[in-house]
Each structure stands twice: as structure tokens, then as C-alpha cells.
PDB file of C-alpha atoms in Angstrom:
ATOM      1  CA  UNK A  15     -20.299  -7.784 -52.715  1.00  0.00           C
ATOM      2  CA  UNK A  16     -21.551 -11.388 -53.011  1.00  0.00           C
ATOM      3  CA  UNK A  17     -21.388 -12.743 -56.358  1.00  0.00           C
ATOM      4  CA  UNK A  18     -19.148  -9.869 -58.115  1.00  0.00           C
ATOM      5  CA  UNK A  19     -17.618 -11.956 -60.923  1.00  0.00           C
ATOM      6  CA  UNK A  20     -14.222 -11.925 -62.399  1.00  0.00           C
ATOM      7  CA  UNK A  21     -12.814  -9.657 -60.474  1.00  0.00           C
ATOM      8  CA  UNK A  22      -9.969  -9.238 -57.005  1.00  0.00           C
ATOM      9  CA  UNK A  23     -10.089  -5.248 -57.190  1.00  0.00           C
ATOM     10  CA  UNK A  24     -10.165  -3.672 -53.549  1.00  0.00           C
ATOM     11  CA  UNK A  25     -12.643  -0.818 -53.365  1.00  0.00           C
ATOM     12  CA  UNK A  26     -12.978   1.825 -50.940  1.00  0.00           C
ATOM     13  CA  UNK A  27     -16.613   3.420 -50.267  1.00  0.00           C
ATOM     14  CA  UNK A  28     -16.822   7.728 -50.337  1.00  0.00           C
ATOM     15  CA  UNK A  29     -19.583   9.674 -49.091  1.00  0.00           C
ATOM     16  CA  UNK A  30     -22.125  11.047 -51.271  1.00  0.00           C
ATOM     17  CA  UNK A  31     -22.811  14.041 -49.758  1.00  0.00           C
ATOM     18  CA  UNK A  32     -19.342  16.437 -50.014  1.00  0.00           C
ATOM     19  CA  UNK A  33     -19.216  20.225 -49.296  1.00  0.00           C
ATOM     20  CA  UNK A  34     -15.806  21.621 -50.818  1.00  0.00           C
ATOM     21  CA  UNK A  35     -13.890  21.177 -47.395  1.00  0.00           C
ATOM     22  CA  UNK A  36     -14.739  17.910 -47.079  1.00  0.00           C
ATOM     23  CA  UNK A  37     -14.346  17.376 -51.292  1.00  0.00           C
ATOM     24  CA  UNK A  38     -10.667  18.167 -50.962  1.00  0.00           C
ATOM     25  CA  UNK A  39      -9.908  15.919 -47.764  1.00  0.00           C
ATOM     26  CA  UNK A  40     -11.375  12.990 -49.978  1.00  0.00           C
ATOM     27  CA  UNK A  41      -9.060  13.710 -52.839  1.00  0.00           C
ATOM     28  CA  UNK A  42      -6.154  13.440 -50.329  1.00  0.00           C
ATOM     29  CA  UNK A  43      -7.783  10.226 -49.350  1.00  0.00           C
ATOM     30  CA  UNK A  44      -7.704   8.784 -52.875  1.00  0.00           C
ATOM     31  CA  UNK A  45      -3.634   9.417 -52.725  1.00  0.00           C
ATOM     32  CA  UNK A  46      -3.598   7.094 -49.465  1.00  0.00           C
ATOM     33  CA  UNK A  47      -5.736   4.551 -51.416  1.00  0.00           C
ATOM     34  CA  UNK A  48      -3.320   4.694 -54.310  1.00  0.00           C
ATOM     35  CA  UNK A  49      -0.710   3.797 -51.696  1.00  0.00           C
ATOM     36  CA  UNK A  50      -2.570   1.362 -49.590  1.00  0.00           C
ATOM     37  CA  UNK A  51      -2.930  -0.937 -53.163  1.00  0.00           C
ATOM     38  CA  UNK A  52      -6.430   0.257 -53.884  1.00  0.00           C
ATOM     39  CA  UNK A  53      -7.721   0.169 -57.275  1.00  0.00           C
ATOM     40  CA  UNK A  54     -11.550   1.172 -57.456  1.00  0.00           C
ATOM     41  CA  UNK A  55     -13.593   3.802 -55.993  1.00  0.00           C
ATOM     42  CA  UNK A  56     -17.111   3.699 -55.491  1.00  0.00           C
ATOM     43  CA  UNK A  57     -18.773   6.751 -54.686  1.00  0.00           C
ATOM     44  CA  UNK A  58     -22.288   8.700 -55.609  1.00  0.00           C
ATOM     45  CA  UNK A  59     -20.955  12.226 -55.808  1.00  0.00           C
ATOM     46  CA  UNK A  60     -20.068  12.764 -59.271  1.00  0.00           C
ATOM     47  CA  UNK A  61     -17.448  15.901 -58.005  1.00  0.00           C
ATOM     48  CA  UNK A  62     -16.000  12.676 -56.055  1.00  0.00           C
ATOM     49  CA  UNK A  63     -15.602  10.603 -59.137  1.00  0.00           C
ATOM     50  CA  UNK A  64     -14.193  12.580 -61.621  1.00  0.00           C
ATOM     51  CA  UNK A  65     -11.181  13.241 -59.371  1.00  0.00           C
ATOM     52  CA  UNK A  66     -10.971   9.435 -59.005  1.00  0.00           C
ATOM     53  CA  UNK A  67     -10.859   9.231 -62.520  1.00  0.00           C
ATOM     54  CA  UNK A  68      -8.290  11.697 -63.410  1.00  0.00           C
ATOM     55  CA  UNK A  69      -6.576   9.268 -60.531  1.00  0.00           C
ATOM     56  CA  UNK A  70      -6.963   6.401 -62.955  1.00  0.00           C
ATOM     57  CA  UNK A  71      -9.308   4.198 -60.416  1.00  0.00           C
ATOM     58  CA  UNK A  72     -11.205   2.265 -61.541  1.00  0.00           C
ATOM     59  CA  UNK A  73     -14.954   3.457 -60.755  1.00  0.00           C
ATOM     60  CA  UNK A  74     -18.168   2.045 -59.356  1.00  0.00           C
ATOM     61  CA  UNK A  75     -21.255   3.689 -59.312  1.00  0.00           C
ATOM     62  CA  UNK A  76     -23.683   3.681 -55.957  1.00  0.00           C
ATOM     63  CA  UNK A  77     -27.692   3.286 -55.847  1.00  0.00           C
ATOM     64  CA  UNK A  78     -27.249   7.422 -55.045  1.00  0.00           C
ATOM     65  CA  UNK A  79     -26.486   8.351 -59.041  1.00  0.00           C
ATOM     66  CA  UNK A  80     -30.403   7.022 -59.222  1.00  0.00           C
ATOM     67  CA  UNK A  81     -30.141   5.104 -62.472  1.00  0.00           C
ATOM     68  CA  UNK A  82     -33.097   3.824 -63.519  1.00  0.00           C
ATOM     69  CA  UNK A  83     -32.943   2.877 -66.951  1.00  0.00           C
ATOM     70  CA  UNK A  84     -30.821   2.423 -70.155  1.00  0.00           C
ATOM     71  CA  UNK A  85     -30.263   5.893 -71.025  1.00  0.00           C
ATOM     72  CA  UNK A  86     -28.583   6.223 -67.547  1.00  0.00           C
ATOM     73  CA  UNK A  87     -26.722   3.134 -68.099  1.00  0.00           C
ATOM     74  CA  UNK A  88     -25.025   4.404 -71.494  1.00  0.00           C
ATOM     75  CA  UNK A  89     -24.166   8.023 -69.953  1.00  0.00           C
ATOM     76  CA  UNK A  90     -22.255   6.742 -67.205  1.00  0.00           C
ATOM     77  CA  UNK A  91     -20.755   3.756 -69.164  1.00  0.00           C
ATOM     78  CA  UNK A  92     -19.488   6.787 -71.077  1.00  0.00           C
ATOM     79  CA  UNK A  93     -18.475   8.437 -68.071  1.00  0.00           C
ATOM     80  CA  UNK A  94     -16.180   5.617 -67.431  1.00  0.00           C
ATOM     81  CA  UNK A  95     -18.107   3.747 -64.921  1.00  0.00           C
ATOM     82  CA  UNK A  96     -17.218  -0.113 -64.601  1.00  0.00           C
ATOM     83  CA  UNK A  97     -19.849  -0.991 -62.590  1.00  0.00           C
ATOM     84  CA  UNK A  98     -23.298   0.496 -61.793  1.00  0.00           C
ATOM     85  CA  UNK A  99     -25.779   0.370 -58.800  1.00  0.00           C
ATOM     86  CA  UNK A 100     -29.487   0.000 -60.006  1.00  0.00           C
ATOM     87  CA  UNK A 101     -31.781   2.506 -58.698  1.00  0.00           C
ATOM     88  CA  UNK A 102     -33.243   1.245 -55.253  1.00  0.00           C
ATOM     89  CA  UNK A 103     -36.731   2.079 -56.364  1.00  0.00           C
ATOM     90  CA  UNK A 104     -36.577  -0.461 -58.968  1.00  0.00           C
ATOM     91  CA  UNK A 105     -39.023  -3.833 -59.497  1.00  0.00           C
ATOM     92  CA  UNK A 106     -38.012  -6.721 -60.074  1.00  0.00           C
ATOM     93  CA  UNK A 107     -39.105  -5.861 -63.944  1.00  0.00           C
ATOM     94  CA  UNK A 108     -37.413  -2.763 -64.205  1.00  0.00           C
ATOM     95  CA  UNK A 109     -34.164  -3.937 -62.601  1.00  0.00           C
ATOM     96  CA  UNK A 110     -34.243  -6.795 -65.611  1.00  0.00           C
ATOM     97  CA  UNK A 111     -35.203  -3.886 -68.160  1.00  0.00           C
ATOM     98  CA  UNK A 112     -32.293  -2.175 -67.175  1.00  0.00           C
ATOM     99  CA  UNK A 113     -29.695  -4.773 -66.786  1.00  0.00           C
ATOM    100  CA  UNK A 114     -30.574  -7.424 -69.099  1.00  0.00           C
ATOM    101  CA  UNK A 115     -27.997  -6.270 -72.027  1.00  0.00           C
ATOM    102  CA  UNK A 116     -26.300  -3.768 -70.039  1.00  0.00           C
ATOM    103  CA  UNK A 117     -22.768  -2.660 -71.228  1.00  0.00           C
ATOM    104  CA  UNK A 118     -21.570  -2.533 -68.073  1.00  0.00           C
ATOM    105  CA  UNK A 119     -21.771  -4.485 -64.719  1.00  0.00           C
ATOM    106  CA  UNK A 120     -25.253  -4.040 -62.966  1.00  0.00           C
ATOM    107  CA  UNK A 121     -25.215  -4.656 -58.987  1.00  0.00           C
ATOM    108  CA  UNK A 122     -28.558  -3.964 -56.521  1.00  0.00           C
ATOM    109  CA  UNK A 123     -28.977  -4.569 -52.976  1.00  0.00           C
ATOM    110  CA  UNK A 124     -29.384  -8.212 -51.658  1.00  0.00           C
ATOM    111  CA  UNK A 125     -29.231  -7.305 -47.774  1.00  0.00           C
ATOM    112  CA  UNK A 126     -28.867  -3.722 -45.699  1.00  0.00           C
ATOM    113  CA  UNK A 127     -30.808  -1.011 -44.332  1.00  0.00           C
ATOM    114  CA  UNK A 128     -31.272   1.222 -46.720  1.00  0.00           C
ATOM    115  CA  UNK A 129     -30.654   4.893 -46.281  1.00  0.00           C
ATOM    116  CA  UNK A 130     -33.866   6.448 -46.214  1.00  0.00           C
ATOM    117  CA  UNK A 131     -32.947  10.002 -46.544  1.00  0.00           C
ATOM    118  CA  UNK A 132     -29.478  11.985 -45.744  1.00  0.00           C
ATOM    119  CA  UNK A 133     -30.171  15.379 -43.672  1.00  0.00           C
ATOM    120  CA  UNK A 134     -27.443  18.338 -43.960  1.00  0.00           C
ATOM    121  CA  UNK A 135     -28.801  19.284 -40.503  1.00  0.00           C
ATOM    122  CA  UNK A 136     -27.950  18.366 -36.701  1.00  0.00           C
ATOM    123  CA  UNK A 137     -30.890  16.739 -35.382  1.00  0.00           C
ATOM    124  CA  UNK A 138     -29.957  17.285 -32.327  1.00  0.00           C
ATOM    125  CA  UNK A 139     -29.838  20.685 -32.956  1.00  0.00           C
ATOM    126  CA  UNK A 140     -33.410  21.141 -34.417  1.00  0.00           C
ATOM    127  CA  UNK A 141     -34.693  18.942 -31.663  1.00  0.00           C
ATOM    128  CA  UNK A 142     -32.926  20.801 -28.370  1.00  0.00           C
ATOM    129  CA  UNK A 143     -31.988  24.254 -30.518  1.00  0.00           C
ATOM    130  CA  UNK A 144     -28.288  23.151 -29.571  1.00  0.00           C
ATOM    131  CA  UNK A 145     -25.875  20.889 -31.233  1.00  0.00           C
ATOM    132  CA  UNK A 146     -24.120  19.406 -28.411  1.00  0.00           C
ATOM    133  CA  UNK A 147     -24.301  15.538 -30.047  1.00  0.00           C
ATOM    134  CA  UNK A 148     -21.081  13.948 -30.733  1.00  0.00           C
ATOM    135  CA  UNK A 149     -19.910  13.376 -34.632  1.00  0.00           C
ATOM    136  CA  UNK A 150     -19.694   9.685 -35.630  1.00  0.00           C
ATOM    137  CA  UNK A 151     -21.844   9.180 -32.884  1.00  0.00           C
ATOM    138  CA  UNK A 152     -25.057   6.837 -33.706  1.00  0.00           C
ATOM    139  CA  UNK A 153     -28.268   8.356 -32.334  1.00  0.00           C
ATOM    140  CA  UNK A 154     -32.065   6.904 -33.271  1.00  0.00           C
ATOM    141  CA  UNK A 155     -35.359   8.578 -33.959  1.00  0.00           C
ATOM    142  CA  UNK A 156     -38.632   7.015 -32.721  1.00  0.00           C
ATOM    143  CA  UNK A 157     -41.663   7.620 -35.335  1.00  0.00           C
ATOM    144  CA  UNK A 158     -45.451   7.308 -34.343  1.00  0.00           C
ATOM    145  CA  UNK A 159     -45.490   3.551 -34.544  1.00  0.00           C
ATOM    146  CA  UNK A 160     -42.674   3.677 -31.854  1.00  0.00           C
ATOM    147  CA  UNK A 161     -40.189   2.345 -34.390  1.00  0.00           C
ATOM    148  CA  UNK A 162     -36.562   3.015 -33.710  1.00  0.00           C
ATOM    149  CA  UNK A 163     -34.529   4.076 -36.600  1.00  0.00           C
ATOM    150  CA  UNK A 164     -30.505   4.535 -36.757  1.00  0.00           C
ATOM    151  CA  UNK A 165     -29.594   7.937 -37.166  1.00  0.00           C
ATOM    152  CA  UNK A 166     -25.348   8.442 -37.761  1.00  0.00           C
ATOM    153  CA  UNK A 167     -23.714  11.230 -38.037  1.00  0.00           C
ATOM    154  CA  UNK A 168     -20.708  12.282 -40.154  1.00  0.00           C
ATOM    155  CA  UNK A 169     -19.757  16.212 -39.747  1.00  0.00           C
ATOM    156  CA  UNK A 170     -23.227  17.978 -40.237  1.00  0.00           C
ATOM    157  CA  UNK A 171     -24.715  15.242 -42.700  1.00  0.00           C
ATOM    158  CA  UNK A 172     -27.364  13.098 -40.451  1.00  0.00           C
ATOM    159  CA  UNK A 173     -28.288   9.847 -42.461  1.00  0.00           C
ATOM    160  CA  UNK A 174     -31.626   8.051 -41.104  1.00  0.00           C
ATOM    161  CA  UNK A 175     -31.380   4.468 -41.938  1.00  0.00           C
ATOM    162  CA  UNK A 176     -34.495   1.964 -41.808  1.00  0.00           C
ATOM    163  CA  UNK A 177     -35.767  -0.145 -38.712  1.00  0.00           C
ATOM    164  CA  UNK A 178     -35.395  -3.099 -41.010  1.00  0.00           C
ATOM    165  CA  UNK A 179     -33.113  -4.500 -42.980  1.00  0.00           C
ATOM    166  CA  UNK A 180     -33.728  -5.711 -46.811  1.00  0.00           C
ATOM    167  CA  UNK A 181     -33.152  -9.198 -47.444  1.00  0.00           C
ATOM    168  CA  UNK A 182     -33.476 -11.697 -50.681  1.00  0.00           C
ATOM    169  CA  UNK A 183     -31.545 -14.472 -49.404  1.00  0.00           C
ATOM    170  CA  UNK A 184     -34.290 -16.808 -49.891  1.00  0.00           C
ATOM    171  CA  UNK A 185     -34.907 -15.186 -53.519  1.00  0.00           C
ATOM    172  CA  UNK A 186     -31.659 -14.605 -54.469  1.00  0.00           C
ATOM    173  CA  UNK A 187     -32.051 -16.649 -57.523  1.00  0.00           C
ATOM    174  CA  UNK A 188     -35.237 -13.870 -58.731  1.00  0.00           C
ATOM    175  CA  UNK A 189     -32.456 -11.043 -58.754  1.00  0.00           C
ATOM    176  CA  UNK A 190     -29.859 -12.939 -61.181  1.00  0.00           C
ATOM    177  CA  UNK A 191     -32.294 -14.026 -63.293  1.00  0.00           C
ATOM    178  CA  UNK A 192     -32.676 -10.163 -63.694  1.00  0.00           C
ATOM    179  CA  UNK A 193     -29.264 -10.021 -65.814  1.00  0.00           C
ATOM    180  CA  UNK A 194     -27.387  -8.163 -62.579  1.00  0.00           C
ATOM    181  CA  UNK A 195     -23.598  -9.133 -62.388  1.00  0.00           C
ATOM    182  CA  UNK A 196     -23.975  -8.848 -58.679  1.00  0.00           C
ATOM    183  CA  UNK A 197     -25.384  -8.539 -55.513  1.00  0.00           C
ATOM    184  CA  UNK A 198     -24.824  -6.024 -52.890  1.00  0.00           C
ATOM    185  CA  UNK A 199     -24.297  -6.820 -49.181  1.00  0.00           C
ATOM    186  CA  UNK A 200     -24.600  -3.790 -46.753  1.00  0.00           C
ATOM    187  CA  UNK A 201     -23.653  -3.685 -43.311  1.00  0.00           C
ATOM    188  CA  UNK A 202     -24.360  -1.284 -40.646  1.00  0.00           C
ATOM    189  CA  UNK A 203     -24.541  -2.141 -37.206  1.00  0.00           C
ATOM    190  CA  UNK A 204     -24.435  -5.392 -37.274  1.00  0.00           C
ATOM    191  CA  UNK A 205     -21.570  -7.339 -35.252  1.00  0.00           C
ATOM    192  CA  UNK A 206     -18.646  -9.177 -37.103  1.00  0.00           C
ATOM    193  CA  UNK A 207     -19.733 -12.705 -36.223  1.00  0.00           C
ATOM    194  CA  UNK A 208     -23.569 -11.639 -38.053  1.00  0.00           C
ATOM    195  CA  UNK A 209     -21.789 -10.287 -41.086  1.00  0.00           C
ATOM    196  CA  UNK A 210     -19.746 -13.394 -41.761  1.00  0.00           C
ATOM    197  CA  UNK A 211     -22.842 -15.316 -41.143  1.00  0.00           C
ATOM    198  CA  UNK A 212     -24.880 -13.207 -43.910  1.00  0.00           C
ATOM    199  CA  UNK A 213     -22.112 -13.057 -46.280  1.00  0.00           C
ATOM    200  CA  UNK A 214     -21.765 -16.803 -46.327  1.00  0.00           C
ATOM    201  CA  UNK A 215     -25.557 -17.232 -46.658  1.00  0.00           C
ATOM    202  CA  UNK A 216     -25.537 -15.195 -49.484  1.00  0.00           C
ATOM    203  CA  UNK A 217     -22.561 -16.964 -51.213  1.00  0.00           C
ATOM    204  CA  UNK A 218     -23.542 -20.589 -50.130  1.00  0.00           C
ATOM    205  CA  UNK A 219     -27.013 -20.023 -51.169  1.00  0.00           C
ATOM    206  CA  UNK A 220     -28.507 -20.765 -47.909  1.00  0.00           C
ATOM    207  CA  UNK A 221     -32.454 -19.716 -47.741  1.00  0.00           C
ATOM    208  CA  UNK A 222     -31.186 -17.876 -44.216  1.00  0.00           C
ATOM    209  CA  UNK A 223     -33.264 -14.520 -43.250  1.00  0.00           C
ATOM    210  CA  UNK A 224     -33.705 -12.333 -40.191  1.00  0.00           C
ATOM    211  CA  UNK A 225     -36.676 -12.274 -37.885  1.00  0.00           C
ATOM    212  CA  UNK A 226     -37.394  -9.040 -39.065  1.00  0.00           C
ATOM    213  CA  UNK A 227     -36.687  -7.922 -42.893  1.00  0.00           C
ATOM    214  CA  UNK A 228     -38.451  -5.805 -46.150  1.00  0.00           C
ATOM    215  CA  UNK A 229     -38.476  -7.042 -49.572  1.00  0.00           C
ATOM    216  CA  UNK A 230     -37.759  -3.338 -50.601  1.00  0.00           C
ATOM    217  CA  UNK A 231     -38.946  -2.152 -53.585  1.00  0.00           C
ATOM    218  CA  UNK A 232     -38.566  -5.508 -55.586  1.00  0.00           C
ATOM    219  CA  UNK A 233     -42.140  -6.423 -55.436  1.00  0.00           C
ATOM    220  CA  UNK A 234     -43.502  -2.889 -56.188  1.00  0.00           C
ATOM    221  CA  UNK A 235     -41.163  -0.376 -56.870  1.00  0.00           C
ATOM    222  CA  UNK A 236     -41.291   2.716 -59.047  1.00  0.00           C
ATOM    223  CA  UNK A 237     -43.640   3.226 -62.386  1.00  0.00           C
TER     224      UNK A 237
END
């Protein structure tokens, strides 16, 4: 996270999507956390969080609790969140709506392909009526346009990311003025010496951006 303020907290990243089998392996994980020094879990699945709570991590909320607005803000500032993902639908003028005044932290997205949906289905399997594709395995899908998109697999949950990566480096500036405490750098499949380079453009303020990008949702977004 580029930009987080005030804070040296380590936090580890769980999946959203959790059947019960995979629920309980993640609480074990949160005991090897606790030993490994970590303080604050960020997660979407609310299952996920509570148990983090009764842990007594410190919790961050992902763009997959949806929030939107200030109600949403005040329920899971009560919840015990200390830091909350804006909705990824947002404008620019509901992102400031919702953070400007906040009670807690608000972060959004400044660079990553976004997850555009999360599948609890093989692909492989509805494609070739087999499942004989490897888990953690990345695979692609090619649309009409002949785009490729990332698909990765974790157990039987299939998340298709986009071609194209968002990125506000060069408007950076438009996003604090929004009241947001900071700005969210995600990285998928991009080499080590690429992330460095985006992290530091990011945190040096450098008007750096890809060949290819989207602007998201900042410059439409949902009514």
C-alpha cells in the first residue's frame, strides 16, 4: 500500500471466497501469522474476519465487502474494521462522498488488474467436461475481441482477472484529494523488478504509466 500513513503493521491477504474446509485451514493460518509477528488481517469474507477478530488482529477491509457509502462505513467501523476498501465501482465523487469524514481509514485501488468476477467452477472442466488443469496453475480465456485474460486457480475457485491493468499514477493527486488515507497497489503477474518500479512511481510521485492501462471506474462509476 503506497501512501498508508502512520502505520508499520504487517498484513497478510485471505481469500474471499471460503467453503468450511478451507474456512478452518485459514483459522490455523491466522495462528502461524500470530507467530510469524503479524498483526492485521485483511480479508473480504466476513466468516474470515470475525475469527481474526476474536484473534485480536487488527482488521482491514477489501474492495469485496462492496462499501459504497457512509452507512457501510459506520457498520463496519462498528464491526471493528481499521481500515476500509472503497467499493471499486465508485467515481471519483462518490469515493470523496464516502471518505471525506470517514471514521475510519479509506484505501481504493491506484494500480492492478482488477478481479472481474470469481467462478466456484473448473473452467477447464466446463470447457473439456474434465478437470484435468492443475491448481495454482494460471490459465487465460480469449473473448471475441481476441483479448487474453488471466484466469488462476485456487482449489475449485477460478478468478478471471482483466487484460489491463488500472493505473492513476499520473492522477494520483485526484484520488487524495478524495479524503482516502491510502492508495492500493496490486500485483499479479508482474515480475519483481516491475513491481519495485511501480511501487516507487507511486511513492515518488512520478507521472509513470504502462503502455496499456484503464482508468477503472473513476471517471464513471456507479449511480
Amino acid at each position: 500500500i503506497a501512501g498508508l500513513r502512520n502505520t508499520r503493521d504487517v498484513v497478510a491477504a485471505f481469500p474471499t471466497i471460503l467453503r468450511q474446509e478451507a474456512l478452518d485451514h485459514a483459522v490455523v493460518q491466522l495462528e502461524v501469522c500470530r507467530r510469524r509477528g503479524i498483526t492485521g488481517i485483511a480479508s473480504g469474507n466476513v466468516g474470515l474476519l470475525l475469527e481474526a477478530r476474536r484473534g485480536g488482529f487488527k482488521l482491514y477491509g477489501t474492495s469485496d465487502l462492496n462499501a459504497s457509502n457512509a452507512a457501510a462505513v459506520a457498520f463496519w467501523q462498528k464491526f471493528g474494521l481499521c481500515s476500509l476498501e472503497a467499493s471499486r465501482e465508485l467515481n471519483l465523487k462518490y469515493l470523496a462522498a464516502m471518505a471525506k469524514g470517514s471514521p475510519i481509514p479509506i484505501e481504493t485501488i491506484g494500480y492492478g488488474k482488477i478481479e472481474l468476477m470469481k467462478i466456484e467452477n473448473c473452467l477447464i472442466s466446463v470447457a473439456k467436461n474434465e478437470c484435468n488443469c492443475a491448481p495454482q496453475k494460471t490459465y487465460e480465456l480469449l473473448d471475441r475481441k481476441e483479448v487474453r485474460m488471466r484466469v488462476s486457480r485456487n482449489g475449485c475457485i477460478s478468478t478471471v482477472y482483466n487484460s489491463v491493468p488500472v493505473a492513476t499514477a499520473d492522477r494520483q493527486n485526484e484520488l487524495w484529494d478524495c479524503g482516502i488515507s491510502a492508495i492500493k497497489l496490486v500485483f499479479t503477474d508482474e515480475p519483481p523488478d516491475v513491481c519495485r518500479k511501480i511501487c516507487l512511481d507511486y511513492l515518488e510521485e512520478r507521472k509513470c504509466m504502462p503502455e496499456q492501462y484503464t482508468r477503472g471506474h473513476y471517471y464513471r462509476g456507479a449511480e
